Amino acid sequence: ETVKELSAPSAFIDAHVEIDPASLALGHELKARNQDVIAVMGHMGNWEWVGAACRAERIGLQIAVLYAPLHHPDFERLIAGMRRRHGIELIPSRRATRVIPEQLGRGCLFTFIADQAAHPAHAYWTTFLNQPTAVFRGAAYFAREYDLPVAYLSVRKAGRGRYTVAADMITDHPREWPADALTEAFVRRLE
């Protein structure tokens, strides 16, 4: 499916990724207020197609994905180009503290696919699927630092090559939560 995305038009992606109507309405409501939001999700389903399906003209919000650039320059150009051609802004995770503040106030969905292995020394430790697991704290940090609502994006496989996406608000008031409580809420939804 990722190979297909290299050439698939947006209409093809839209036909294969259904976005929950309530989630679409929420996106347009947030855009009307130019409200930025943090979205957290896991590497479940086809998260590449989900990013392509969540274009600004479809959900209202501009999607910006934090990511770790690939080490091989040719593959980095290929994958980054594939993502950008559907309107995704890419923010290298090492530049997030500089880039995110510059992007605030325009109705942006800052997306953290936050289930990869975090560095043990800086991670939040929890139990995930009965295993001790290190989790990134970045989404909770940015949510609390800039008082951005936090939504969990769930992806479900609806059939061969078909997915559904829904947004579930974790909080509209992240500063009222301890940072690790936001991270724990994400982990529990992902689990």
PDB file of C-alpha atoms in Angstrom:
ATOM      1  CA  GLU A   1       0.000   0.000   0.000  1.00  0.00           C
ATOM      2  CA  THR A   2       2.890   2.374   0.671  1.00  0.00           C
ATOM      3  CA  VAL A   3       4.243   1.673  -2.822  1.00  0.00           C
ATOM      4  CA  LYS A   4       0.779   2.430  -4.233  1.00  0.00           C
ATOM      5  CA  GLU A   5       0.814   5.798  -2.456  1.00  0.00           C
ATOM      6  CA  LEU A   6       3.824   6.858  -4.540  1.00  0.00           C
ATOM      7  CA  SER A   7       1.486   7.346  -7.513  1.00  0.00           C
ATOM      8  CA  ALA A   8      -2.051   7.209  -6.090  1.00  0.00           C
ATOM      9  CA  PRO A   9      -4.132  10.356  -6.599  1.00  0.00           C
ATOM     10  CA  SER A  10      -5.825  11.918  -3.586  1.00  0.00           C
ATOM     11  CA  ALA A  11      -9.227  10.694  -4.802  1.00  0.00           C
ATOM     12  CA  PHE A  12      -7.974   7.088  -4.592  1.00  0.00           C
ATOM     13  CA  ILE A  13      -6.750   7.604  -1.026  1.00  0.00           C
ATOM     14  CA  ASP A  14     -10.039   9.286  -0.052  1.00  0.00           C
ATOM     15  CA  ALA A  15     -12.009   6.342  -1.412  1.00  0.00           C
ATOM     16  CA  HIS A  16      -9.998   3.945   0.765  1.00  0.00           C
ATOM     17  CA  VAL A  17      -9.769   5.967   3.998  1.00  0.00           C
ATOM     18  CA  GLU A  18     -13.066   6.946   5.582  1.00  0.00           C
ATOM     19  CA  ILE A  19     -12.940   9.697   8.185  1.00  0.00           C
ATOM     20  CA  ASP A  20     -15.609   9.605  10.866  1.00  0.00           C
ATOM     21  CA  PRO A  21     -18.167  12.420  10.172  1.00  0.00           C
ATOM     22  CA  ALA A  22     -17.968  13.709  13.760  1.00  0.00           C
ATOM     23  CA  SER A  23     -14.175  13.913  13.408  1.00  0.00           C
ATOM     24  CA  LEU A  24     -14.516  15.859  10.139  1.00  0.00           C
ATOM     25  CA  ALA A  25     -16.913  18.275  11.832  1.00  0.00           C
ATOM     26  CA  LEU A  26     -14.478  18.696  14.729  1.00  0.00           C
ATOM     27  CA  GLY A  27     -11.634  19.486  12.320  1.00  0.00           C
ATOM     28  CA  HIS A  28     -13.649  22.170  10.544  1.00  0.00           C
ATOM     29  CA  GLU A  29     -14.814  23.638  13.862  1.00  0.00           C
ATOM     30  CA  LEU A  30     -11.219  23.889  15.086  1.00  0.00           C
ATOM     31  CA  LYS A  31     -10.125  25.461  11.788  1.00  0.00           C
ATOM     32  CA  ALA A  32     -12.889  28.082  12.029  1.00  0.00           C
ATOM     33  CA  ARG A  33     -11.252  29.166  15.319  1.00  0.00           C
ATOM     34  CA  ASN A  34      -7.700  28.743  13.901  1.00  0.00           C
ATOM     35  CA  GLN A  35      -7.196  26.358  16.819  1.00  0.00           C
ATOM     36  CA  ASP A  36      -4.126  24.170  16.609  1.00  0.00           C
ATOM     37  CA  VAL A  37      -4.320  20.667  18.060  1.00  0.00           C
ATOM     38  CA  ILE A  38      -1.937  17.856  18.973  1.00  0.00           C
ATOM     39  CA  ALA A  39      -2.895  14.468  17.523  1.00  0.00           C
ATOM     40  CA  VAL A  40      -1.366  11.264  18.851  1.00  0.00           C
ATOM     41  CA  MET A  41      -1.609   7.913  17.135  1.00  0.00           C
ATOM     42  CA  GLY A  42       0.211   4.628  16.752  1.00  0.00           C
ATOM     43  CA  HIS A  43       1.648   2.747  13.812  1.00  0.00           C
ATOM     44  CA  MET A  44      -1.611   0.855  13.312  1.00  0.00           C
ATOM     45  CA  GLY A  45      -3.427   0.291  10.068  1.00  0.00           C
ATOM     46  CA  ASN A  46      -2.032   2.270   7.188  1.00  0.00           C
ATOM     47  CA  TRP A  47      -0.895   5.451   8.907  1.00  0.00           C
ATOM     48  CA  GLU A  48       0.720   6.632   5.649  1.00  0.00           C
ATOM     49  CA  TRP A  49      -2.667   6.653   3.875  1.00  0.00           C
ATOM     50  CA  VAL A  50      -4.290   8.258   6.923  1.00  0.00           C
ATOM     51  CA  GLY A  51      -1.864  11.172   6.663  1.00  0.00           C
ATOM     52  CA  ALA A  52      -2.595  11.528   2.963  1.00  0.00           C
ATOM     53  CA  ALA A  53      -6.356  11.361   3.605  1.00  0.00           C
ATOM     54  CA  CYS A  54      -6.238  14.044   6.306  1.00  0.00           C
ATOM     55  CA  ARG A  55      -5.454  16.853   3.892  1.00  0.00           C
ATOM     56  CA  ALA A  56      -6.430  20.415   4.813  1.00  0.00           C
ATOM     57  CA  GLU A  57      -9.140  20.581   2.142  1.00  0.00           C
ATOM     58  CA  ARG A  58     -10.753  17.473   3.601  1.00  0.00           C
ATOM     59  CA  ILE A  59     -10.442  17.945   7.380  1.00  0.00           C
ATOM     60  CA  GLY A  60     -10.015  21.713   7.566  1.00  0.00           C
ATOM     61  CA  LEU A  61      -6.755  21.616   9.517  1.00  0.00           C
ATOM     62  CA  GLN A  62      -3.289  21.621   7.953  1.00  0.00           C
ATOM     63  CA  ILE A  63      -1.595  18.351   8.919  1.00  0.00           C
ATOM     64  CA  ALA A  64       2.007  18.498  10.096  1.00  0.00           C
ATOM     65  CA  VAL A  65       3.703  15.230  11.054  1.00  0.00           C
ATOM     66  CA  LEU A  66       6.713  14.988  13.310  1.00  0.00           C
ATOM     67  CA  TYR A  67       9.079  12.363  11.982  1.00  0.00           C
ATOM     68  CA  ALA A  68      12.616  11.047  12.141  1.00  0.00           C
ATOM     69  CA  PRO A  69      14.300  11.542   8.761  1.00  0.00           C
ATOM     70  CA  LEU A  70      15.665   8.378   7.190  1.00  0.00           C
ATOM     71  CA  HIS A  71      19.443   7.963   7.140  1.00  0.00           C
ATOM     72  CA  HIS A  72      19.656   6.969   3.474  1.00  0.00           C
ATOM     73  CA  PRO A  73      19.307  10.192   1.424  1.00  0.00           C
ATOM     74  CA  ASP A  74      17.638   8.551  -1.598  1.00  0.00           C
ATOM     75  CA  PHE A  75      14.971   6.829   0.518  1.00  0.00           C
ATOM     76  CA  GLU A  76      14.481  10.023   2.530  1.00  0.00           C
ATOM     77  CA  ARG A  77      13.774  11.991  -0.688  1.00  0.00           C
ATOM     78  CA  LEU A  78      11.421   9.266  -1.931  1.00  0.00           C
ATOM     79  CA  ILE A  79       9.352   8.922   1.269  1.00  0.00           C
ATOM     80  CA  ALA A  80       9.338  12.647   2.102  1.00  0.00           C
ATOM     81  CA  GLY A  81       8.255  13.447  -1.462  1.00  0.00           C
ATOM     82  CA  MET A  82       5.458  10.878  -1.265  1.00  0.00           C
ATOM     83  CA  ARG A  83       4.161  12.442   1.946  1.00  0.00           C
ATOM     84  CA  ARG A  84       4.475  16.046   0.776  1.00  0.00           C
ATOM     85  CA  ARG A  85       2.638  15.494  -2.504  1.00  0.00           C
ATOM     86  CA  HIS A  86      -0.567  14.954  -0.515  1.00  0.00           C
ATOM     87  CA  GLY A  87      -0.050  18.203   1.412  1.00  0.00           C
ATOM     88  CA  ILE A  88       1.563  16.878   4.577  1.00  0.00           C
ATOM     89  CA  GLU A  89       4.052  19.210   6.205  1.00  0.00           C
ATOM     90  CA  LEU A  90       6.978  17.292   7.656  1.00  0.00           C
ATOM     91  CA  ILE A  91       8.683  18.449  10.827  1.00  0.00           C
ATOM     92  CA  PRO A  92      11.920  16.640  11.659  1.00  0.00           C
ATOM     93  CA  SER A  93      11.592  15.755  15.342  1.00  0.00           C
ATOM     94  CA  ARG A  94      14.956  17.334  16.173  1.00  0.00           C
ATOM     95  CA  ARG A  95      13.648  20.698  14.897  1.00  0.00           C
ATOM     96  CA  ALA A  96      10.209  20.529  16.537  1.00  0.00           C
ATOM     97  CA  THR A  97      10.971  22.960  19.382  1.00  0.00           C
ATOM     98  CA  ARG A  98      11.855  25.619  16.810  1.00  0.00           C
ATOM     99  CA  VAL A  99       9.314  24.837  14.080  1.00  0.00           C
ATOM    100  CA  ILE A 100       6.102  24.221  16.058  1.00  0.00           C
ATOM    101  CA  PRO A 101       6.026  27.680  17.721  1.00  0.00           C
ATOM    102  CA  GLU A 102       6.456  29.268  14.272  1.00  0.00           C
ATOM    103  CA  GLN A 103       3.426  27.326  12.961  1.00  0.00           C
ATOM    104  CA  LEU A 104       0.992  28.142  15.787  1.00  0.00           C
ATOM    105  CA  GLY A 105      -2.248  30.027  15.198  1.00  0.00           C
ATOM    106  CA  ARG A 106      -3.167  28.811  11.737  1.00  0.00           C
ATOM    107  CA  GLY A 107      -5.238  25.729  12.488  1.00  0.00           C
ATOM    108  CA  CYS A 108      -2.666  22.965  12.355  1.00  0.00           C
ATOM    109  CA  LEU A 109      -2.959  19.301  13.350  1.00  0.00           C
ATOM    110  CA  PHE A 110       0.476  18.481  14.783  1.00  0.00           C
ATOM    111  CA  THR A 111       0.628  14.700  14.528  1.00  0.00           C
ATOM    112  CA  PHE A 112       2.825  12.543  16.721  1.00  0.00           C
ATOM    113  CA  ILE A 113       3.008   8.852  15.801  1.00  0.00           C
ATOM    114  CA  ALA A 114       4.314   8.230  19.255  1.00  0.00           C
ATOM    115  CA  ASP A 115       4.571   4.484  19.750  1.00  0.00           C
ATOM    116  CA  GLN A 116       8.140   3.866  18.670  1.00  0.00           C
ATOM    117  CA  ALA A 117      10.866   3.055  21.171  1.00  0.00           C
ATOM    118  CA  ALA A 118      11.918   6.183  23.037  1.00  0.00           C
ATOM    119  CA  HIS A 119      15.392   6.644  24.472  1.00  0.00           C
ATOM    120  CA  PRO A 120      15.191   4.972  27.904  1.00  0.00           C
ATOM    121  CA  ALA A 121      16.856   7.846  29.769  1.00  0.00           C
ATOM    122  CA  HIS A 122      14.290  10.441  28.605  1.00  0.00           C
ATOM    123  CA  ALA A 123      11.193   8.287  28.247  1.00  0.00           C
ATOM    124  CA  TYR A 124       8.045   7.897  30.256  1.00  0.00           C
ATOM    125  CA  TRP A 125       7.955   4.286  31.441  1.00  0.00           C
ATOM    126  CA  THR A 126       4.696   2.370  31.560  1.00  0.00           C
ATOM    127  CA  THR A 127       3.314  -1.098  30.927  1.00  0.00           C
ATOM    128  CA  PHE A 128       2.041  -1.699  27.402  1.00  0.00           C
ATOM    129  CA  LEU A 129       0.619  -5.116  26.487  1.00  0.00           C
ATOM    130  CA  ASN A 130       2.073  -6.455  29.760  1.00  0.00           C
ATOM    131  CA  GLN A 131       5.596  -5.289  28.832  1.00  0.00           C
ATOM    132  CA  PRO A 132       7.666  -2.469  30.370  1.00  0.00           C
ATOM    133  CA  THR A 133       7.686   0.153  27.623  1.00  0.00           C
ATOM    134  CA  ALA A 134       9.481   3.458  27.050  1.00  0.00           C
ATOM    135  CA  VAL A 135       7.187   6.092  25.504  1.00  0.00           C
ATOM    136  CA  PHE A 136       7.991   9.490  23.979  1.00  0.00           C
ATOM    137  CA  ARG A 137       6.930  12.503  26.038  1.00  0.00           C
ATOM    138  CA  GLY A 138       6.989  15.038  23.183  1.00  0.00           C
ATOM    139  CA  ALA A 139       3.258  15.278  22.475  1.00  0.00           C
ATOM    140  CA  ALA A 140       2.455  15.959  26.140  1.00  0.00           C
ATOM    141  CA  TYR A 141       5.276  18.508  26.349  1.00  0.00           C
ATOM    142  CA  PHE A 142       4.017  20.536  23.363  1.00  0.00           C
ATOM    143  CA  ALA A 143       0.384  20.262  24.456  1.00  0.00           C
ATOM    144  CA  ARG A 144       1.158  21.652  27.896  1.00  0.00           C
ATOM    145  CA  GLU A 145       3.734  24.216  26.734  1.00  0.00           C
ATOM    146  CA  TYR A 146       1.373  25.823  24.181  1.00  0.00           C
ATOM    147  CA  ASP A 147      -1.974  24.847  25.769  1.00  0.00           C
ATOM    148  CA  LEU A 148      -3.029  22.803  22.718  1.00  0.00           C
ATOM    149  CA  PRO A 149      -5.945  20.331  22.868  1.00  0.00           C
ATOM    150  CA  VAL A 150      -4.940  16.681  22.474  1.00  0.00           C
ATOM    151  CA  ALA A 151      -6.806  14.183  20.287  1.00  0.00           C
ATOM    152  CA  TYR A 152      -6.185  10.473  19.829  1.00  0.00           C
ATOM    153  CA  LEU A 153      -6.528   9.278  16.221  1.00  0.00           C
ATOM    154  CA  SER A 154      -7.650   5.683  15.959  1.00  0.00           C
ATOM    155  CA  VAL A 155      -7.225   3.757  12.729  1.00  0.00           C
ATOM    156  CA  ARG A 156      -9.173   0.605  12.074  1.00  0.00           C
ATOM    157  CA  LYS A 157      -8.920  -1.760   9.145  1.00  0.00           C
ATOM    158  CA  ALA A 158     -12.331  -1.901   7.477  1.00  0.00           C
ATOM    159  CA  GLY A 159     -11.416  -4.420   4.791  1.00  0.00           C
ATOM    160  CA  ARG A 160      -8.624  -5.156   2.360  1.00  0.00           C
ATOM    161  CA  GLY A 161      -7.003  -1.804   1.604  1.00  0.00           C
ATOM    162  CA  ARG A 162      -9.719   0.120   3.479  1.00  0.00           C
ATOM    163  CA  TYR A 163      -9.433   2.020   6.743  1.00  0.00           C
ATOM    164  CA  THR A 164     -11.538   4.198   9.017  1.00  0.00           C
ATOM    165  CA  VAL A 165     -10.196   7.053  11.132  1.00  0.00           C
ATOM    166  CA  ALA A 166     -11.795   8.679  14.163  1.00  0.00           C
ATOM    167  CA  ALA A 167     -10.625  11.413  16.513  1.00  0.00           C
ATOM    168  CA  ASP A 168     -11.233  11.085  20.245  1.00  0.00           C
ATOM    169  CA  MET A 169     -10.457  14.184  22.312  1.00  0.00           C
ATOM    170  CA  ILE A 170      -8.267  13.355  25.290  1.00  0.00           C
ATOM    171  CA  THR A 171      -8.437  16.907  26.649  1.00  0.00           C
ATOM    172  CA  ASP A 172      -9.174  20.488  25.666  1.00  0.00           C
ATOM    173  CA  HIS A 173      -7.221  21.725  28.691  1.00  0.00           C
ATOM    174  CA  PRO A 174      -3.810  20.015  28.759  1.00  0.00           C
ATOM    175  CA  ARG A 175      -2.331  22.323  31.392  1.00  0.00           C
ATOM    176  CA  GLU A 176      -4.760  20.836  33.904  1.00  0.00           C
ATOM    177  CA  TRP A 177      -3.096  17.438  33.428  1.00  0.00           C
ATOM    178  CA  PRO A 178       0.317  16.309  34.647  1.00  0.00           C
ATOM    179  CA  ALA A 179       2.448  15.700  31.547  1.00  0.00           C
ATOM    180  CA  ASP A 180       2.856  11.992  32.175  1.00  0.00           C
ATOM    181  CA  ALA A 181      -0.917  11.603  32.659  1.00  0.00           C
ATOM    182  CA  LEU A 182      -1.444  12.777  29.060  1.00  0.00           C
ATOM    183  CA  THR A 183       1.139  10.275  27.851  1.00  0.00           C
ATOM    184  CA  GLU A 184      -0.509   7.520  29.877  1.00  0.00           C
ATOM    185  CA  ALA A 185      -3.937   8.399  28.425  1.00  0.00           C
ATOM    186  CA  PHE A 186      -2.487   8.004  24.906  1.00  0.00           C
ATOM    187  CA  VAL A 187      -0.896   4.657  25.773  1.00  0.00           C
ATOM    188  CA  ARG A 188      -4.136   3.291  27.249  1.00  0.00           C
ATOM    189  CA  ARG A 189      -6.121   4.280  24.129  1.00  0.00           C
ATOM    190  CA  LEU A 190      -3.480   2.750  21.853  1.00  0.00           C
ATOM    191  CA  GLU A 191      -3.419  -0.459  23.879  1.00  0.00           C
TER     192      GLU A 191
END
